[in-house]
Tab-separated table of C-alpha atoms in Angstrom:
chain	number	residue	atom	x	y	z
A	1	MET	CA	-16.322	-128.658	-249.624
A	2	THR	CA	-15.675	-128.405	-253.312
A	3	ASP	CA	-16.797	-131.420	-255.411
A	4	THR	CA	-14.262	-131.894	-258.315
A	5	ARG	CA	-16.768	-133.875	-260.157
A	6	TYR	CA	-18.372	-130.539	-261.025
A	7	GLU	CA	-16.052	-129.957	-263.774
A	8	ALA	CA	-15.488	-133.650	-264.579
A	9	ASP	CA	-18.968	-135.004	-264.752
A	10	PHE	CA	-21.539	-132.309	-264.295
A	11	TYR	CA	-24.335	-134.943	-264.185
A	12	GLN	CA	-22.790	-137.096	-261.730
A	13	TRP	CA	-22.193	-133.909	-259.914
A	14	THR	CA	-25.745	-132.919	-259.801
A	15	GLN	CA	-27.033	-136.546	-258.605
A	16	ALA	CA	-24.503	-136.483	-255.956
A	17	GLN	CA	-25.714	-133.118	-254.692
A	18	ALA	CA	-29.137	-134.074	-254.715
A	19	ALA	CA	-28.201	-137.285	-252.697
A	20	HIS	CA	-26.512	-135.105	-250.316
A	21	LEU	CA	-29.423	-132.539	-249.904
A	22	ARG	CA	-31.889	-135.409	-249.451
A	23	ALA	CA	-29.776	-137.003	-246.673
A	24	LYS	CA	-29.134	-133.445	-245.132
A	25	GLU	CA	-25.388	-134.015	-245.511
A	26	TRP	CA	-24.845	-130.289	-245.159
A	27	PRO	CA	-20.796	-130.520	-245.156
A	28	ALA	CA	-20.964	-132.701	-248.302
A	29	LEU	CA	-22.582	-129.826	-250.364
A	30	ASP	CA	-20.600	-127.935	-252.945
A	31	VAL	CA	-22.393	-124.802	-251.858
A	32	ASP	CA	-20.659	-122.308	-254.342
A	33	HIS	CA	-21.324	-124.279	-257.341
A	34	LEU	CA	-24.819	-124.913	-256.062
A	35	ALA	CA	-25.659	-121.367	-255.553
A	36	GLU	CA	-24.218	-120.750	-259.217
A	37	GLU	CA	-26.580	-123.235	-260.711
A	38	ILE	CA	-29.437	-121.922	-258.897
A	39	GLU	CA	-28.904	-118.480	-260.142
A	40	SER	CA	-28.416	-119.755	-263.725
A	41	LEU	CA	-31.789	-121.506	-263.621
A	42	GLY	CA	-33.466	-118.229	-263.131
A	43	ALA	CA	-31.425	-116.504	-265.727
A	44	SER	CA	-32.599	-119.250	-267.993
A	45	ASP	CA	-36.123	-118.652	-267.518
A	46	ARG	CA	-35.577	-114.824	-268.077
A	47	ARG	CA	-33.752	-115.775	-271.651
A	48	ALA	CA	-36.451	-118.215	-272.397
A	49	LEU	CA	-39.202	-115.561	-271.809
A	50	ARG	CA	-37.249	-113.038	-273.788
A	51	SER	CA	-36.693	-115.418	-276.634
A	52	TYR	CA	-40.386	-116.430	-276.968
A	53	LEU	CA	-41.528	-112.932	-276.761
A	54	LEU	CA	-39.156	-112.108	-279.605
A	55	ARG	CA	-40.628	-115.057	-281.788
A	56	LEU	CA	-44.039	-113.878	-280.861
A	57	SER	CA	-43.599	-110.430	-281.921
A	58	GLN	CA	-41.740	-111.584	-285.072
A	59	HIS	CA	-44.817	-113.850	-286.162
A	60	LEU	CA	-47.301	-111.431	-285.118
A	61	LEU	CA	-45.849	-108.701	-287.349
A	62	LYS	CA	-45.605	-111.035	-290.440
A	63	TRP	CA	-49.097	-112.038	-289.652
A	64	HIS	CA	-50.287	-108.283	-289.676
A	65	TYR	CA	-48.107	-107.016	-292.486
A	66	GLN	CA	-48.145	-109.957	-295.012
A	67	PRO	CA	-51.620	-111.371	-294.674
A	68	GLN	CA	-51.385	-112.942	-298.168
A	69	ARG	CA	-48.562	-115.111	-296.807
A	70	ARG	CA	-50.353	-116.244	-293.613
A	71	GLY	CA	-50.106	-120.106	-292.756
A	72	GLU	CA	-50.144	-122.730	-290.579
A	73	SER	CA	-46.719	-122.274	-289.706
A	74	TRP	CA	-47.103	-118.814	-288.587
A	75	GLN	CA	-50.209	-119.746	-286.573
A	76	GLN	CA	-48.238	-122.776	-285.241
A	77	GLY	CA	-45.333	-120.312	-284.160
A	78	ILE	CA	-47.745	-117.623	-282.546
A	79	ASP	CA	-49.421	-120.557	-280.578
A	80	HIS	CA	-46.037	-122.233	-279.465
A	81	ALA	CA	-44.733	-118.881	-278.406
A	82	ARG	CA	-47.807	-118.240	-276.240
A	83	LEU	CA	-48.052	-121.651	-274.592
A	84	GLN	CA	-44.097	-121.290	-273.909
A	85	ILE	CA	-44.724	-117.881	-272.158
A	86	GLU	CA	-47.535	-119.065	-270.209
A	87	LEU	CA	-45.699	-122.123	-268.879
A	88	ILE	CA	-42.774	-120.205	-267.832
A	89	LEU	CA	-45.052	-117.756	-265.919
A	90	GLU	CA	-46.990	-120.619	-264.433
A	91	ASP	CA	-43.675	-122.190	-263.065
A	92	SER	CA	-42.253	-118.786	-261.879
A	93	PRO	CA	-45.068	-116.022	-261.532
A	94	SER	CA	-42.654	-113.571	-260.129
A	95	LEU	CA	-41.332	-113.320	-263.826
A	96	ARG	CA	-44.609	-111.352	-264.719
A	97	ALA	CA	-43.042	-108.120	-263.000
A	98	PHE	CA	-40.267	-108.943	-265.904
A	99	LEU	CA	-42.757	-109.152	-268.666
A	100	PRO	CA	-42.651	-105.431	-269.454
A	101	GLU	CA	-38.733	-105.234	-269.729
A	102	ALA	CA	-38.685	-108.700	-271.573
A	103	ALA	CA	-41.164	-107.275	-274.275
A	104	ALA	CA	-39.371	-104.205	-274.479
A	105	TRP	CA	-36.005	-105.960	-275.183
A	106	ALA	CA	-37.690	-108.404	-277.703
A	107	TYR	CA	-39.963	-106.537	-279.818
A	108	PRO	CA	-37.270	-104.517	-281.670
A	109	ARG	CA	-35.261	-107.714	-282.213
A	110	GLY	CA	-38.503	-109.491	-283.538
A	111	ARG	CA	-39.100	-106.384	-285.920
A	112	LYS	CA	-35.710	-106.823	-287.329
A	113	GLU	CA	-36.298	-110.816	-287.782
A	114	ALA	CA	-39.680	-109.981	-289.466
A	115	ALA	CA	-38.044	-107.419	-291.761
A	116	LYS	CA	-35.296	-110.091	-292.743
A	117	GLU	CA	-38.001	-112.948	-293.159
A	118	THR	CA	-40.512	-110.908	-295.092
A	119	GLY	CA	-38.090	-108.643	-297.198
A	120	LEU	CA	-40.300	-105.714	-296.292
A	121	PRO	CA	-38.326	-102.583	-295.263
A	122	LEU	CA	-37.778	-102.243	-291.343
A	123	ALA	CA	-39.661	-98.960	-291.403
A	124	THR	CA	-42.769	-100.899	-292.393
A	125	PHE	CA	-43.112	-102.093	-288.630
A	126	PRO	CA	-43.810	-99.877	-285.911
A	127	GLU	CA	-40.950	-98.842	-283.894
A	128	VAL	CA	-42.740	-99.399	-280.539
A	129	CYS	CA	-44.855	-102.526	-280.240
A	130	PRO	CA	-48.630	-101.698	-281.302
A	131	TRP	CA	-49.785	-104.380	-278.710
A	132	SER	CA	-50.396	-104.663	-275.130
A	133	LEU	CA	-48.890	-107.539	-273.101
A	134	GLU	CA	-52.290	-108.586	-272.587
A	135	GLN	CA	-52.850	-108.884	-276.247
A	136	LEU	CA	-49.531	-110.663	-276.801
A	137	GLN	CA	-50.501	-113.148	-274.100
A	138	ASP	CA	-54.358	-113.573	-275.355
A	139	GLU	CA	-54.488	-117.057	-277.271
A	140	ASN	CA	-57.540	-115.554	-279.236
A	141	PHE	CA	-55.743	-112.308	-280.516
A	142	LEU	CA	-54.163	-112.122	-283.846
A	143	PRO	CA	-53.911	-108.449	-285.329
A	144	ALA	CA	-56.247	-107.705	-287.663
A	145	GLU	CA	-55.113	-106.416	-291.412
A	146	ASP	CA	-56.531	-102.960	-290.869
A	147	THR	CA	-55.036	-102.003	-287.386
């Protein structure tokens, strides 16, 4: 059964679908749209993981290559990205298998963003991420000036 409220009032549709599920009113469910929304939730977590890895890479590169400009905002950016990654992985542990792919996608983009923000040539930054996934997630890791 298609619920026309999906297009007209998404919030109302979600509440109605939740009520149908709780009441086990199977014929009243808008199965096609429910399946679409559930798939979209998983895709959203994958996008968020890539986005936080991009920001983390960007801030770690700035931290490493512009030590004279280190500040609280960079530290907060690093801490926030790590926390969000941790929360996503706690909620969806199966996404740990996606981490290498997400990091491989995120690092080159974080590298470009770091170059834009610092004004340093892109070639300043390594083409391949110099840090392991463990280091990226380690709340105590910060790249040293001499590495």
